[in-house]
Amino acid sequence: MDKLGLVRDIDLALHLPLRYEDETRLTPIAALREGDTAQVEGVVSSCVVESRTRRQLVVRLVEGRAELVLRFVHFFPSHQKTLAVGARVRARGEVRAGFFGREMVHPVFKAVPEGGAPLAEALTPVYPASAQLPQAYLRKAVESGLRRAPLDEVLPAGVVPRDLPALRDALQLLHHPPVGTSAWQLEERSHPAWARIKFDELLAQQLSQLTAQRERARLRAPVLAAVHGQGAPGSLHARLLAALPFGLTGAQQRVCAEIAADLARPQPMHRLLQGDVGSGKTVVAALSAAVAIDAGWQCALMAPTEILAEQHFRKLLQWLEPLGIGVAWLTGSRKGKARAAMLERVASGEAALVVGTHAVIQQEVQFARLGLAVIDEQHRFGVAQRLALRRKLAEQALEPHLLMMSATPIPRTLAMSYFADLDVSTIDELPPGRTPIVTRVFADGRRDEIIERVRDEVAKGRQVYWVVPLIEESEALDLQNATETHARLAAAFDGVAVGLLHGRMASSDKAAVMAEFSSGRMSVLVATTVIEVGVDVPNASVMVIEHAERFGLAQLHQLRGRVGRGAVASVCVLLYTSPLSPTGRERLKAMAETTDGFEIARRDLEIRGPGEFMGARQSGDALLRFADLGQDGTLLERARAVAPALLERHPAAAAAHIQRWLGGRMEFLKA
Ligand code: ADP
Ligand code: MG
């Protein structure tokens, strides 16, 4: 029970049926049609064990002149006892055409006593169960949970929309829908009883997010505004801006101002910076760091992979070191003396900026005065890492500001529900001079043709990513492996440097390969998805993705974002292996049709549903159990509209409501 999260009575009461069985009616045997799932009643006319290909129990059930065969491949002596000739029996199952007429295989059955048995008055619930927890047991447990759970309304009048039923009635109906309840409305979850449950759930989520927001507002953060004002002449911020080889786009200027305004407040910032791949988030992070450093505080920048962390490190070093700023690099693979020296520089405050993987949030890393934490590709960090970061930030008396960056835009409904406690800045403009990426989809039978085309591109001085989905040959999956592809391409591109990059390489080897490719000495890079996040080589203009059908839409978009970063026209070739599944086809089509990350996120949500979309919140626990953001936008708006006033005027009711719906999952939701 605990595994299913069924701890309290209310949890049981909220364990809602997956579907229902209709035991409220009897279908005359004569009226049965193939494919029906039906309940029938008749008298057993014969009951024999046959052993043709397999031993089986064959029972004939008659009602008037109509007959139905009940067939059991697994059976016990008790079967024969209940199904003895002359017994009146009720059976329920799916009707199919058998060799000797219509039959049910392994129907549910029970003896009907003398004088008949009453029919069920409500549909019979079928609950999400597990092997250890049979339906019958769950039904009883849920029933008693439903009886015992305190289901009185905790919400004051006027909060719940008037067209929705009371919670107790809604639950009663969903567990035991009376005869005549629209099966369709139940199945579609559009019944008013469902709407009530979803509304309550969405409201609980809104309330918990608002509570988190208010708790945060009570925290104190360092005011990161330079004494002479941000961007004052001579400040690091101004010098960095002047040293950049480009001017900021309007969108970058806007989000920088939004962030700077947050940093100047005495409450910790909690802001998501979203911008499509290549929109230039890194420089925004660097300028934000400069604001913190100008104010005399340290900044930490975290990336989900070593490759990305190292790339950030190099870029920031290149930008900031000439300006006299100490930049430290911390990753998990850094050990021994070098690590100790780095830790010392961080602890003394000599390193104003610390770049690394999640190694930065480890316990032994002590900052002198951490003022700002930036997390790149925020959705890539696991829940545990995000919680660890929260704890780390809470260590200081003055809590650091937090800036999260993501190239996977959050659709509006998701932003409203999961991230209500998050301010969002959006870079909605790409730096000038980019040419759009053309995406082509090909069956992998045309690989040789593609290789020819790639050879021409390389001859023109272009660089190429060739992405493969797996590292080693797997017997189960017939995929190209990176080493094999590398060998083949190296042979095909005679005289051209072809490199290989995959997740199992030592990080120093990875770094060496990346350096070769970045410098342009290497023309073709065969890589697994380790290059997915954030790698930036502007001269790379061709990307070939093998087995593109195996990748998710968001992942393909991220990968594709590695090209199209310079002024030359870029191409992305998606190779697939037939046959394509319907969703695979849809994904590739979406990729070919648009390069807009927001549109792709919208389609991704459509194809996969929000549960999977939120990849990083894998555990599903944090997700909505009942409401569906794709469908329930209206309910979400209604919940959002009433939540603030409810929290303000009836804090006790709000707390009780959160407790009822979210119980112990509060901390998780904050991650
Ligand atoms: P992402 O948002 O995907 O992290 P990056 O920060 O890696 O994007 O930026 C992509 C590329 O665009 C980098 O080479 C960066 O230096 C460049 N860039 C960023 N802002 C501008 C700008 N305003 N004008 C020209 N190039 C820019
Ligand atoms: Mg980036």
XYZ file of C-alpha atoms and ligand atoms in Angstrom:
699
model
C 0.000 0.000 0.000
C 2.771 2.384 0.883
C 4.280 1.805 -2.521
C 1.137 3.090 -4.146
C 1.297 6.058 -1.787
C -1.779 4.869 0.083
C -0.948 5.853 3.624
C -3.754 7.985 4.958
C -7.497 7.432 4.666
C -7.681 10.431 2.403
C -5.068 8.864 0.106
C -7.278 5.802 -0.186
C -10.339 7.923 -0.823
C -8.401 9.675 -3.568
C -7.240 6.436 -5.161
C -9.654 6.728 -8.052
C -10.691 3.961 -10.422
C -8.952 3.447 -13.710
C -12.149 2.123 -15.232
C -15.343 0.353 -14.291
C -17.036 -2.937 -14.837
C -20.729 -2.947 -15.411
C -22.352 -5.550 -13.211
C -25.597 -3.649 -13.007
C -27.152 -5.405 -15.994
C -27.633 -8.854 -17.391
C -27.465 -9.406 -21.120
C -29.589 -12.245 -22.455
C -27.274 -14.898 -23.891
C -29.261 -14.788 -27.117
C -28.458 -11.081 -27.496
C -24.671 -11.359 -27.065
C -22.508 -10.042 -29.836
C -18.873 -10.824 -30.455
C -16.570 -8.312 -28.856
C -19.073 -7.333 -26.148
C -17.988 -7.379 -22.564
C -21.125 -8.522 -20.826
C -22.632 -10.178 -17.813
C -24.909 -13.150 -18.384
C -26.816 -15.609 -16.274
C -27.715 -19.204 -17.136
C -27.823 -22.786 -16.000
C -24.887 -25.142 -16.528
C -25.833 -27.913 -18.934
C -22.461 -29.598 -19.106
C -19.072 -29.305 -17.444
C -16.245 -31.427 -18.820
C -12.484 -31.470 -18.827
C -11.302 -31.843 -22.398
C -7.756 -32.614 -23.328
C -7.221 -31.826 -26.959
C -4.132 -29.698 -27.461
C -4.291 -28.633 -23.872
C -6.234 -29.720 -20.832
C -9.135 -27.362 -20.350
C -12.438 -27.041 -18.584
C -15.369 -26.499 -20.958
C -18.689 -25.435 -19.488
C -21.949 -24.941 -21.369
C -24.292 -22.327 -20.018
C -27.880 -22.204 -21.304
C -30.568 -19.596 -21.022
C -33.777 -20.640 -22.752
C -32.594 -21.970 -26.087
C -29.444 -19.891 -26.253
C -26.081 -21.328 -25.265
C -22.652 -19.958 -24.355
C -19.388 -21.814 -23.760
C -17.191 -20.836 -20.812
C -13.635 -22.009 -21.345
C -10.873 -22.261 -18.722
C -7.313 -23.241 -19.460
C -6.296 -22.749 -15.843
C -8.743 -24.172 -13.377
C -9.077 -25.772 -9.993
C -11.396 -28.395 -8.514
C -13.380 -25.501 -7.011
C -14.282 -24.424 -10.554
C -15.943 -27.745 -11.270
C -17.789 -27.564 -7.974
C -19.310 -24.140 -8.613
C -19.913 -24.878 -12.278
C -21.570 -28.268 -11.714
C -24.382 -29.305 -14.052
C -27.658 -27.736 -12.998
C -26.043 -24.819 -11.130
C -27.290 -21.284 -11.852
C -24.292 -19.114 -12.622
C -23.572 -15.497 -13.411
C -20.546 -14.920 -15.662
C -18.847 -11.809 -16.942
C -16.311 -11.549 -19.725
C -15.614 -10.754 -23.323
C -17.592 -12.632 -25.941
C -15.694 -14.129 -28.826
C -16.388 -16.524 -31.633
C -15.278 -20.028 -30.701
C -15.175 -23.192 -32.714
C -18.534 -24.279 -31.289
C -20.256 -20.914 -31.200
C -19.832 -17.960 -28.900
C -17.672 -18.323 -25.832
C -16.012 -16.514 -22.964
C -12.465 -17.443 -22.001
C -11.727 -17.172 -18.290
C -14.834 -15.210 -17.375
C -15.407 -13.982 -13.858
C -18.206 -16.101 -12.431
C -20.193 -16.792 -9.310
C -22.989 -19.079 -8.266
C -26.448 -17.552 -8.024
C -28.253 -18.785 -4.915
C -31.823 -20.046 -4.812
C -34.163 -17.106 -5.338
C -31.623 -15.126 -7.392
C -28.964 -12.539 -6.536
C -29.432 -8.790 -6.676
C -27.595 -6.896 -9.383
C -24.998 -4.272 -8.466
C -26.528 -0.835 -8.165
C -23.376 0.972 -9.138
C -20.595 0.326 -11.611
C -17.823 -1.748 -10.083
C -14.556 0.200 -9.781
C -11.291 -1.191 -11.099
C -8.365 0.450 -9.301
C -4.744 0.959 -10.245
C -3.279 -2.036 -8.475
C -0.078 -4.002 -8.207
C 0.717 -7.695 -8.179
C 0.859 -7.801 -4.396
C -2.401 -5.953 -4.048
C -5.303 -7.737 -5.664
C -8.389 -5.783 -6.752
C -10.681 -7.272 -4.143
C -8.372 -6.229 -1.332
C -7.937 -2.743 -2.741
C -11.679 -2.321 -3.164
C -12.203 -3.055 0.497
C -9.387 -0.785 1.594
C -10.576 2.078 -0.577
C -14.121 1.592 0.631
C -13.114 1.874 4.260
C -10.796 4.781 3.490
C -13.699 6.505 1.813
C -15.870 5.884 4.866
C -13.310 7.082 7.400
C -11.614 9.948 5.597
C -12.677 13.392 6.749
C -14.241 14.721 3.591
C -16.001 17.766 4.910
C -15.489 20.823 2.814
C -12.510 22.761 4.107
C -12.903 25.490 1.520
C -15.034 28.513 2.362
C -18.122 29.162 0.276
C -17.524 30.833 -3.057
C -14.163 29.197 -3.743
C -15.387 26.111 -5.533
C -17.185 26.948 -8.777
C -20.911 26.605 -8.234
C -21.424 24.034 -10.963
C -19.220 21.493 -9.227
C -20.449 18.958 -6.665
C -19.322 18.653 -3.046
C -16.091 16.702 -2.607
C -17.767 13.889 -0.682
C -20.409 13.480 -3.384
C -17.844 13.645 -6.150
C -15.732 10.906 -4.576
C -18.752 8.767 -3.798
C -19.846 9.019 -7.411
C -16.433 8.264 -8.859
C -15.933 5.212 -6.689
C -19.463 3.932 -7.210
C -21.118 5.515 -10.225
C -24.858 4.850 -10.037
C -26.656 3.174 -12.918
C -27.201 5.730 -15.649
C -23.990 7.707 -15.086
C -22.507 8.588 -18.458
C -19.780 6.042 -19.065
C -18.314 8.379 -21.611
C -18.076 11.313 -19.190
C -16.402 9.038 -16.690
C -13.950 7.743 -19.194
C -13.157 11.165 -20.625
C -12.921 12.475 -17.087
C -15.249 15.270 -18.071
C -17.973 14.392 -15.545
C -18.595 17.216 -13.018
C -17.371 14.878 -10.282
C -14.048 14.632 -12.096
C -13.996 18.384 -12.563
C -14.324 18.832 -8.810
C -11.408 16.519 -8.107
C -9.241 18.213 -10.696
C -10.178 21.658 -9.503
C -9.234 20.757 -5.945
C -5.950 19.290 -7.065
C -5.047 22.295 -9.185
C -6.041 24.611 -6.379
C -3.825 22.719 -3.930
C -0.946 23.043 -6.316
C -1.514 26.761 -6.827
C -1.758 27.291 -3.086
C 1.427 25.394 -2.376
C 3.288 27.372 -5.001
C 1.985 30.640 -3.632
C 2.975 29.558 -0.141
C 6.476 28.798 -1.352
C 6.584 32.209 -3.001
C 5.564 33.927 0.220
C 8.054 31.958 2.267
C 10.711 33.072 -0.140
C 9.621 36.673 0.148
C 10.427 36.470 3.845
C 13.970 35.327 3.157
C 16.789 37.840 3.004
C 19.235 38.039 0.136
C 22.201 40.297 -0.479
C 21.341 43.438 -2.379
C 23.434 43.150 -5.512
C 23.509 46.655 -6.843
C 26.853 48.292 -7.403
C 27.503 51.266 -5.220
C 27.878 53.426 -8.288
C 24.849 51.914 -9.977
C 24.802 49.064 -12.407
C 26.870 49.661 -15.499
C 28.644 52.593 -13.972
C 31.848 53.448 -15.840
C 34.701 51.343 -14.609
C 32.437 48.622 -13.179
C 33.105 45.052 -14.236
C 29.676 45.035 -15.837
C 30.527 48.041 -18.022
C 33.960 46.733 -18.919
C 32.599 43.307 -19.854
C 29.920 44.871 -22.017
C 32.537 46.945 -23.769
C 34.825 43.972 -24.293
C 32.215 41.725 -25.902
C 32.753 41.187 -29.635
C 29.052 41.884 -30.254
C 26.274 44.117 -29.011
C 23.379 42.636 -27.045
C 20.111 41.980 -28.806
C 17.059 43.884 -27.581
C 15.784 40.719 -25.911
C 19.090 40.184 -24.114
C 19.057 43.777 -22.867
C 15.512 43.356 -21.601
C 16.180 40.127 -19.676
C 19.427 41.543 -18.265
C 17.444 44.470 -16.889
C 14.813 42.134 -15.403
C 17.502 40.121 -13.683
C 19.378 43.190 -12.450
C 16.163 44.536 -10.929
C 15.701 41.260 -9.011
C 19.317 41.238 -7.851
C 18.921 44.716 -6.403
C 16.142 43.499 -4.083
C 16.718 42.096 -0.608
C 14.683 38.944 -1.409
C 16.310 36.046 -3.244
C 15.588 36.014 -6.957
C 13.974 32.869 -8.274
C 13.946 33.380 -11.985
C 13.914 31.172 -15.030
C 15.615 32.510 -18.111
C 14.239 30.708 -21.113
C 15.490 31.194 -24.600
C 15.774 28.959 -27.580
C 19.043 27.203 -28.298
C 21.523 29.725 -29.579
C 19.617 32.737 -28.288
C 22.620 33.812 -26.212
C 21.867 32.950 -22.599
C 25.493 32.523 -21.573
C 26.363 36.164 -21.965
C 23.300 37.099 -19.915
C 24.609 34.813 -17.180
C 28.039 36.420 -17.422
C 26.623 39.936 -17.153
C 24.495 38.905 -14.168
C 27.601 37.449 -12.559
C 29.344 40.761 -13.192
C 26.603 42.583 -11.284
C 27.128 40.241 -8.333
C 30.894 40.587 -8.472
C 30.643 44.375 -8.736
C 28.671 44.298 -5.503
C 31.441 42.299 -3.852
C 29.838 38.846 -3.962
C 30.678 35.527 -5.598
C 28.774 33.794 -8.345
C 28.459 30.058 -9.073
C 27.559 28.745 -12.507
C 26.501 25.132 -12.799
C 26.059 23.036 -15.934
C 24.735 19.480 -16.163
C 27.704 17.946 -18.008
C 31.460 18.298 -17.807
C 31.723 19.211 -21.471
C 29.322 22.048 -21.059
C 30.849 23.178 -17.782
C 34.274 23.244 -19.341
C 33.026 25.174 -22.336
C 31.426 27.769 -20.063
C 34.592 27.922 -18.069
C 36.706 28.629 -21.142
C 34.349 31.259 -22.450
C 34.036 33.039 -19.111
C 37.742 32.821 -18.537
C 38.300 34.400 -21.931
C 35.843 37.188 -21.113
C 36.615 37.831 -17.464
C 40.249 37.008 -16.856
C 41.548 39.951 -18.910
C 39.367 42.093 -16.674
C 41.171 40.791 -13.611
C 38.484 38.434 -12.303
C 39.390 35.069 -10.765
C 37.473 32.167 -12.292
C 37.589 28.699 -10.713
C 36.599 25.419 -12.244
C 35.105 22.580 -10.200
C 33.936 19.232 -11.497
C 33.543 15.784 -10.005
C 36.528 14.419 -11.877
C 38.884 16.985 -10.419
C 40.662 15.324 -7.561
C 43.552 15.721 -5.195
C 45.766 18.794 -5.019
C 44.193 20.676 -7.899
C 40.816 20.278 -6.255
C 42.041 21.312 -2.834
C 43.622 24.413 -4.340
C 40.386 25.307 -6.113
C 38.346 24.789 -2.942
C 40.726 27.112 -1.161
C 40.291 29.820 -3.800
C 36.515 29.483 -3.492
C 36.545 29.589 0.296
C 38.812 32.619 0.418
C 36.692 34.497 -2.077
C 39.641 34.879 -4.441
C 37.602 33.073 -7.093
C 34.800 35.497 -7.800
C 33.194 33.134 -10.258
C 33.019 29.368 -9.815
C 32.062 27.251 -12.808
C 31.388 23.527 -12.702
C 29.034 20.595 -12.701
C 26.879 19.776 -9.707
C 30.187 19.228 -7.896
C 29.748 22.890 -7.032
C 26.835 22.126 -4.740
C 28.640 19.472 -2.767
C 28.926 19.786 0.941
C 32.659 20.421 1.140
C 32.516 23.383 -1.221
C 32.386 26.471 0.961
C 31.910 29.896 -0.512
C 33.150 33.045 1.140
C 30.073 35.024 0.063
C 27.892 33.437 -2.549
C 25.543 36.047 -3.960
C 24.225 34.441 -7.128
C 23.820 30.868 -8.328
C 23.169 30.260 -12.018
C 22.025 26.863 -13.237
C 22.325 26.232 -16.939
C 20.026 23.715 -18.620
C 18.143 23.614 -15.380
C 15.721 20.847 -16.418
C 18.654 18.481 -16.825
C 19.423 18.431 -13.164
C 17.688 15.747 -11.164
C 15.326 16.428 -8.317
C 17.900 15.291 -5.760
C 20.456 17.728 -7.138
C 17.977 20.555 -7.088
C 17.062 19.813 -3.495
C 20.758 19.696 -2.584
C 21.210 23.077 -4.184
C 18.277 24.474 -2.228
C 19.849 23.256 0.971
C 23.214 24.656 0.012
C 21.712 28.046 -0.703
C 19.861 28.012 2.600
C 23.156 27.588 4.497
C 24.019 31.247 4.318
C 22.376 33.835 6.495
C 21.727 35.851 3.380
C 20.354 33.478 0.792
C 21.907 33.780 -2.697
C 19.837 34.736 -5.711
C 18.975 31.952 -8.112
C 18.888 32.153 -11.885
C 17.896 29.083 -13.857
C 18.382 28.856 -17.584
C 16.683 26.543 -20.015
C 16.424 26.150 -23.744
C 13.349 23.997 -23.363
C 10.611 26.547 -23.111
C 7.860 25.776 -20.694
C 4.413 25.936 -22.256
C 2.110 28.459 -20.620
C -0.109 25.980 -18.802
C 2.897 24.197 -17.352
C 4.455 27.477 -16.324
C 1.256 28.446 -14.574
C 0.929 25.246 -12.651
C 4.356 23.877 -11.872
C 6.249 27.075 -11.888
C 3.836 29.500 -10.322
C 6.621 30.239 -7.839
C 8.983 31.249 -10.560
C 9.491 34.485 -12.415
C 10.185 33.939 -16.057
C 12.292 35.976 -18.478
C 12.249 35.056 -22.124
C 14.777 35.745 -24.862
C 12.510 35.724 -27.880
C 14.985 36.888 -30.483
C 18.077 35.270 -31.951
C 21.308 37.216 -32.421
C 21.415 38.802 -35.887
C 23.064 37.216 -38.873
C 21.862 33.687 -38.320
C 20.477 31.812 -41.277
C 17.660 29.426 -40.573
C 18.421 25.727 -40.407
C 16.955 23.580 -43.149
C 15.870 20.176 -41.876
C 15.549 17.169 -44.153
C 14.256 13.718 -43.317
C 15.666 10.665 -45.127
C 15.372 6.909 -44.810
C 18.757 5.574 -43.789
C 19.044 3.616 -47.033
C 20.272 6.881 -48.517
C 23.213 7.194 -46.192
C 25.822 6.967 -48.966
C 24.200 9.850 -50.762
C 24.317 11.878 -47.550
C 27.979 11.040 -47.090
C 28.676 12.439 -50.576
C 26.889 15.679 -49.715
C 28.719 15.965 -46.429
C 32.020 15.507 -48.238
C 31.185 18.519 -50.428
C 30.404 20.616 -47.358
C 33.655 19.633 -45.692
C 35.518 20.596 -48.856
C 34.006 24.079 -48.485
C 35.507 24.328 -45.011
C 32.346 23.499 -43.072
C 32.273 21.381 -39.948
C 29.913 18.507 -39.337
C 28.316 16.785 -36.346
C 27.320 13.185 -36.959
C 25.148 12.017 -34.084
C 24.505 8.406 -33.137
C 22.234 7.196 -30.364
C 24.258 4.424 -28.709
C 27.785 3.821 -27.544
C 28.111 0.100 -27.912
C 26.507 -2.559 -29.988
C 23.488 -3.811 -28.167
C 22.029 -7.101 -29.209
C 18.574 -5.937 -28.339
C 18.650 -2.787 -30.408
C 19.893 -2.860 -33.912
C 21.576 0.523 -33.740
C 24.663 1.884 -35.365
C 27.370 2.159 -32.844
C 29.502 5.191 -32.511
C 32.833 3.495 -32.998
C 31.671 1.618 -36.052
C 30.199 4.758 -37.581
C 33.371 6.600 -36.771
C 35.490 3.955 -38.504
C 33.226 3.966 -41.545
C 33.172 7.757 -41.853
C 36.916 8.018 -41.287
C 37.349 5.650 -44.239
C 34.809 7.519 -46.370
C 36.341 10.931 -45.668
C 39.868 10.211 -46.682
C 42.282 12.920 -45.600
C 39.739 14.644 -43.352
C 40.065 14.641 -39.565
C 37.140 12.664 -38.123
C 36.819 12.607 -34.340
C 34.810 10.547 -31.904
C 33.091 11.677 -28.734
C 31.017 9.525 -26.422
C 29.931 9.371 -22.819
C 32.319 6.650 -21.708
C 35.474 8.519 -22.631
C 37.612 9.997 -19.887
C 36.783 13.643 -19.478
C 40.289 14.743 -20.436
C 39.906 12.824 -23.730
C 36.524 14.402 -24.304
C 37.967 17.827 -23.678
C 40.836 17.165 -26.094
C 38.445 16.088 -28.855
C 36.190 19.087 -28.243
C 39.195 21.391 -28.396
C 40.230 19.930 -31.764
C 36.757 20.403 -33.133
C 36.312 23.911 -31.715
C 39.591 25.013 -33.230
C 38.461 23.809 -36.645
C 41.333 21.351 -37.047
C 38.798 18.530 -36.917
C 36.077 18.632 -39.593
C 33.745 15.814 -38.666
C 32.739 14.889 -35.144
C 30.965 11.593 -34.598
C 29.242 11.910 -31.249
C 26.620 10.421 -29.030
C 24.183 12.703 -27.289
C 26.909 14.005 -24.987
C 26.962 17.011 -27.308
C 23.278 17.619 -26.803
C 23.502 20.408 -24.314
C 24.969 23.767 -24.985
C 28.037 22.992 -27.078
C 28.893 26.023 -29.174
C 30.983 25.797 -32.349
C 29.702 28.506 -34.712
C 31.479 27.129 -37.789
C 29.625 23.802 -37.601
C 26.878 23.985 -40.185
C 25.851 20.403 -40.870
C 24.307 17.920 -38.507
C 23.382 14.366 -39.363
C 21.357 12.456 -36.789
C 21.170 8.709 -37.178
C 18.115 6.852 -35.908
C 16.409 10.167 -35.407
C 13.200 8.273 -34.678
C 14.696 7.119 -31.389
C 15.071 10.616 -30.027
C 12.485 12.735 -28.287
C 11.386 15.950 -29.900
C 12.965 18.189 -27.295
C 16.200 16.275 -27.616
C 16.229 16.585 -31.399
C 15.649 20.287 -31.065
C 18.526 20.610 -28.626
C 20.778 18.638 -30.915
C 19.827 20.622 -33.959
C 20.570 23.798 -32.046
C 24.279 22.911 -32.247
C 24.254 24.090 -35.857
C 22.940 27.332 -37.316
C 25.093 29.356 -34.947
C 27.114 31.143 -37.580
C 26.305 33.074 -40.725
C 26.427 30.158 -43.178
C 23.234 28.322 -44.066
C 22.962 25.182 -41.975
C 21.459 21.808 -42.663
C 20.149 19.153 -40.331
C 19.640 15.681 -41.780
C 17.425 13.277 -39.886
C 18.027 9.660 -40.853
C 15.434 7.145 -39.815
C 15.063 3.397 -40.007
C 11.770 2.061 -41.329
C 9.153 1.344 -40.243
C 8.360 4.537 -38.392
C 5.850 4.455 -35.562
C 3.036 7.014 -35.825
C 4.541 9.161 -33.066
C 7.989 8.802 -34.603
C 6.609 10.058 -37.893
C 4.899 12.960 -36.155
C 8.071 13.949 -34.357
C 10.195 13.998 -37.498
C 7.505 15.917 -39.342
C 7.384 18.500 -36.575
C 11.160 18.862 -36.755
C 11.108 19.423 -40.508
C 8.266 21.922 -40.263
C 9.543 24.281 -37.610
C 12.700 25.476 -35.884
C 10.778 27.455 -33.283
C 11.508 25.986 -29.865
C 8.207 27.138 -28.422
C 6.234 25.527 -31.196
C 8.257 22.353 -30.760
C 7.619 22.322 -27.043
C 3.909 22.737 -27.727
C 3.895 19.805 -30.128
C 5.993 17.756 -27.765
C 3.416 18.319 -25.078
C 0.743 17.261 -27.516
C 2.534 14.099 -28.609
C 3.827 12.975 -25.245
C 1.720 14.624 -22.585
C 3.048 16.735 -19.726
C 4.163 13.789 -17.598
C 6.979 12.919 -19.909
C 7.597 16.442 -20.991
C 8.782 17.223 -17.510
C 11.498 14.628 -17.922
C 13.520 15.802 -14.972
C 10.627 15.396 -12.571
C 10.602 11.781 -13.560
C 9.319 10.388 -10.362
C 5.865 11.422 -11.473
C 4.947 11.981 -7.860
C 5.233 15.674 -8.286
C 2.978 15.618 -11.282
C -0.699 16.147 -11.251
C -2.479 12.899 -10.715
C -5.900 13.861 -11.950
C -5.830 17.093 -13.870
C -4.519 17.107 -17.411
C -3.000 20.409 -18.383
C -3.763 19.788 -22.020
C -7.473 19.520 -21.264
C -8.055 21.338 -18.054
C -6.770 24.799 -18.853
C -10.097 26.346 -17.856
C -10.111 24.684 -14.449
C -6.526 25.778 -13.971
C -7.468 29.386 -14.705
C -10.301 29.165 -12.194
C -8.035 27.717 -9.522
C -5.458 30.385 -10.217
C -8.052 33.109 -9.957
C -9.197 32.149 -6.446
C -5.927 30.968 -4.888
C -4.373 34.302 -3.798
C -7.454 35.619 -2.002
C -8.028 32.255 -0.353
C -4.490 32.186 0.996
C -4.827 35.784 2.150
C -8.192 35.587 3.873
C -8.478 31.957 4.943
C -4.944 30.743 5.601
C -6.122 27.847 7.772
C -8.497 26.573 5.104
C -5.748 26.902 2.507
C -3.328 24.944 4.692
C -5.896 22.206 5.308
C -6.583 21.970 1.609
C -2.890 21.681 0.738
C -2.417 19.071 3.423
C -5.349 17.024 2.172
C -4.153 16.976 -1.407
C -0.400 17.071 -1.234
C 0.359 15.629 2.169
C 4.033 14.901 2.516
C 4.957 15.825 -1.021
C 5.457 19.504 -0.327
C 9.213 19.562 -0.280
C 9.344 17.622 -3.489
C 7.184 20.129 -5.264
C 9.549 22.900 -4.332
C 12.549 21.288 -5.985
P 22.400 29.461 -25.645
O 21.281 30.403 -25.376
O 21.960 28.296 -26.470
O 23.143 29.063 -24.408
P 24.891 30.724 -26.296
O 24.937 31.565 -25.089
O 25.776 29.537 -26.335
O 23.395 30.262 -26.585
O 25.129 31.663 -27.555
C 25.188 31.150 -28.841
C 26.215 31.904 -29.652
O 25.747 33.208 -29.931
C 27.534 32.095 -28.935
O 28.559 31.891 -29.868
C 27.474 33.517 -28.441
O 28.752 34.051 -28.275
C 26.715 34.180 -29.566
N 25.998 35.394 -29.173
C 25.329 35.605 -28.026
N 24.736 36.811 -28.030
C 25.038 37.387 -29.212
C 24.713 38.656 -29.808
N 23.957 39.535 -29.188
N 25.186 38.888 -31.043
C 25.941 37.977 -31.694
N 26.286 36.784 -31.183
C 25.836 36.484 -29.952
Mg 23.662 27.439 -23.392
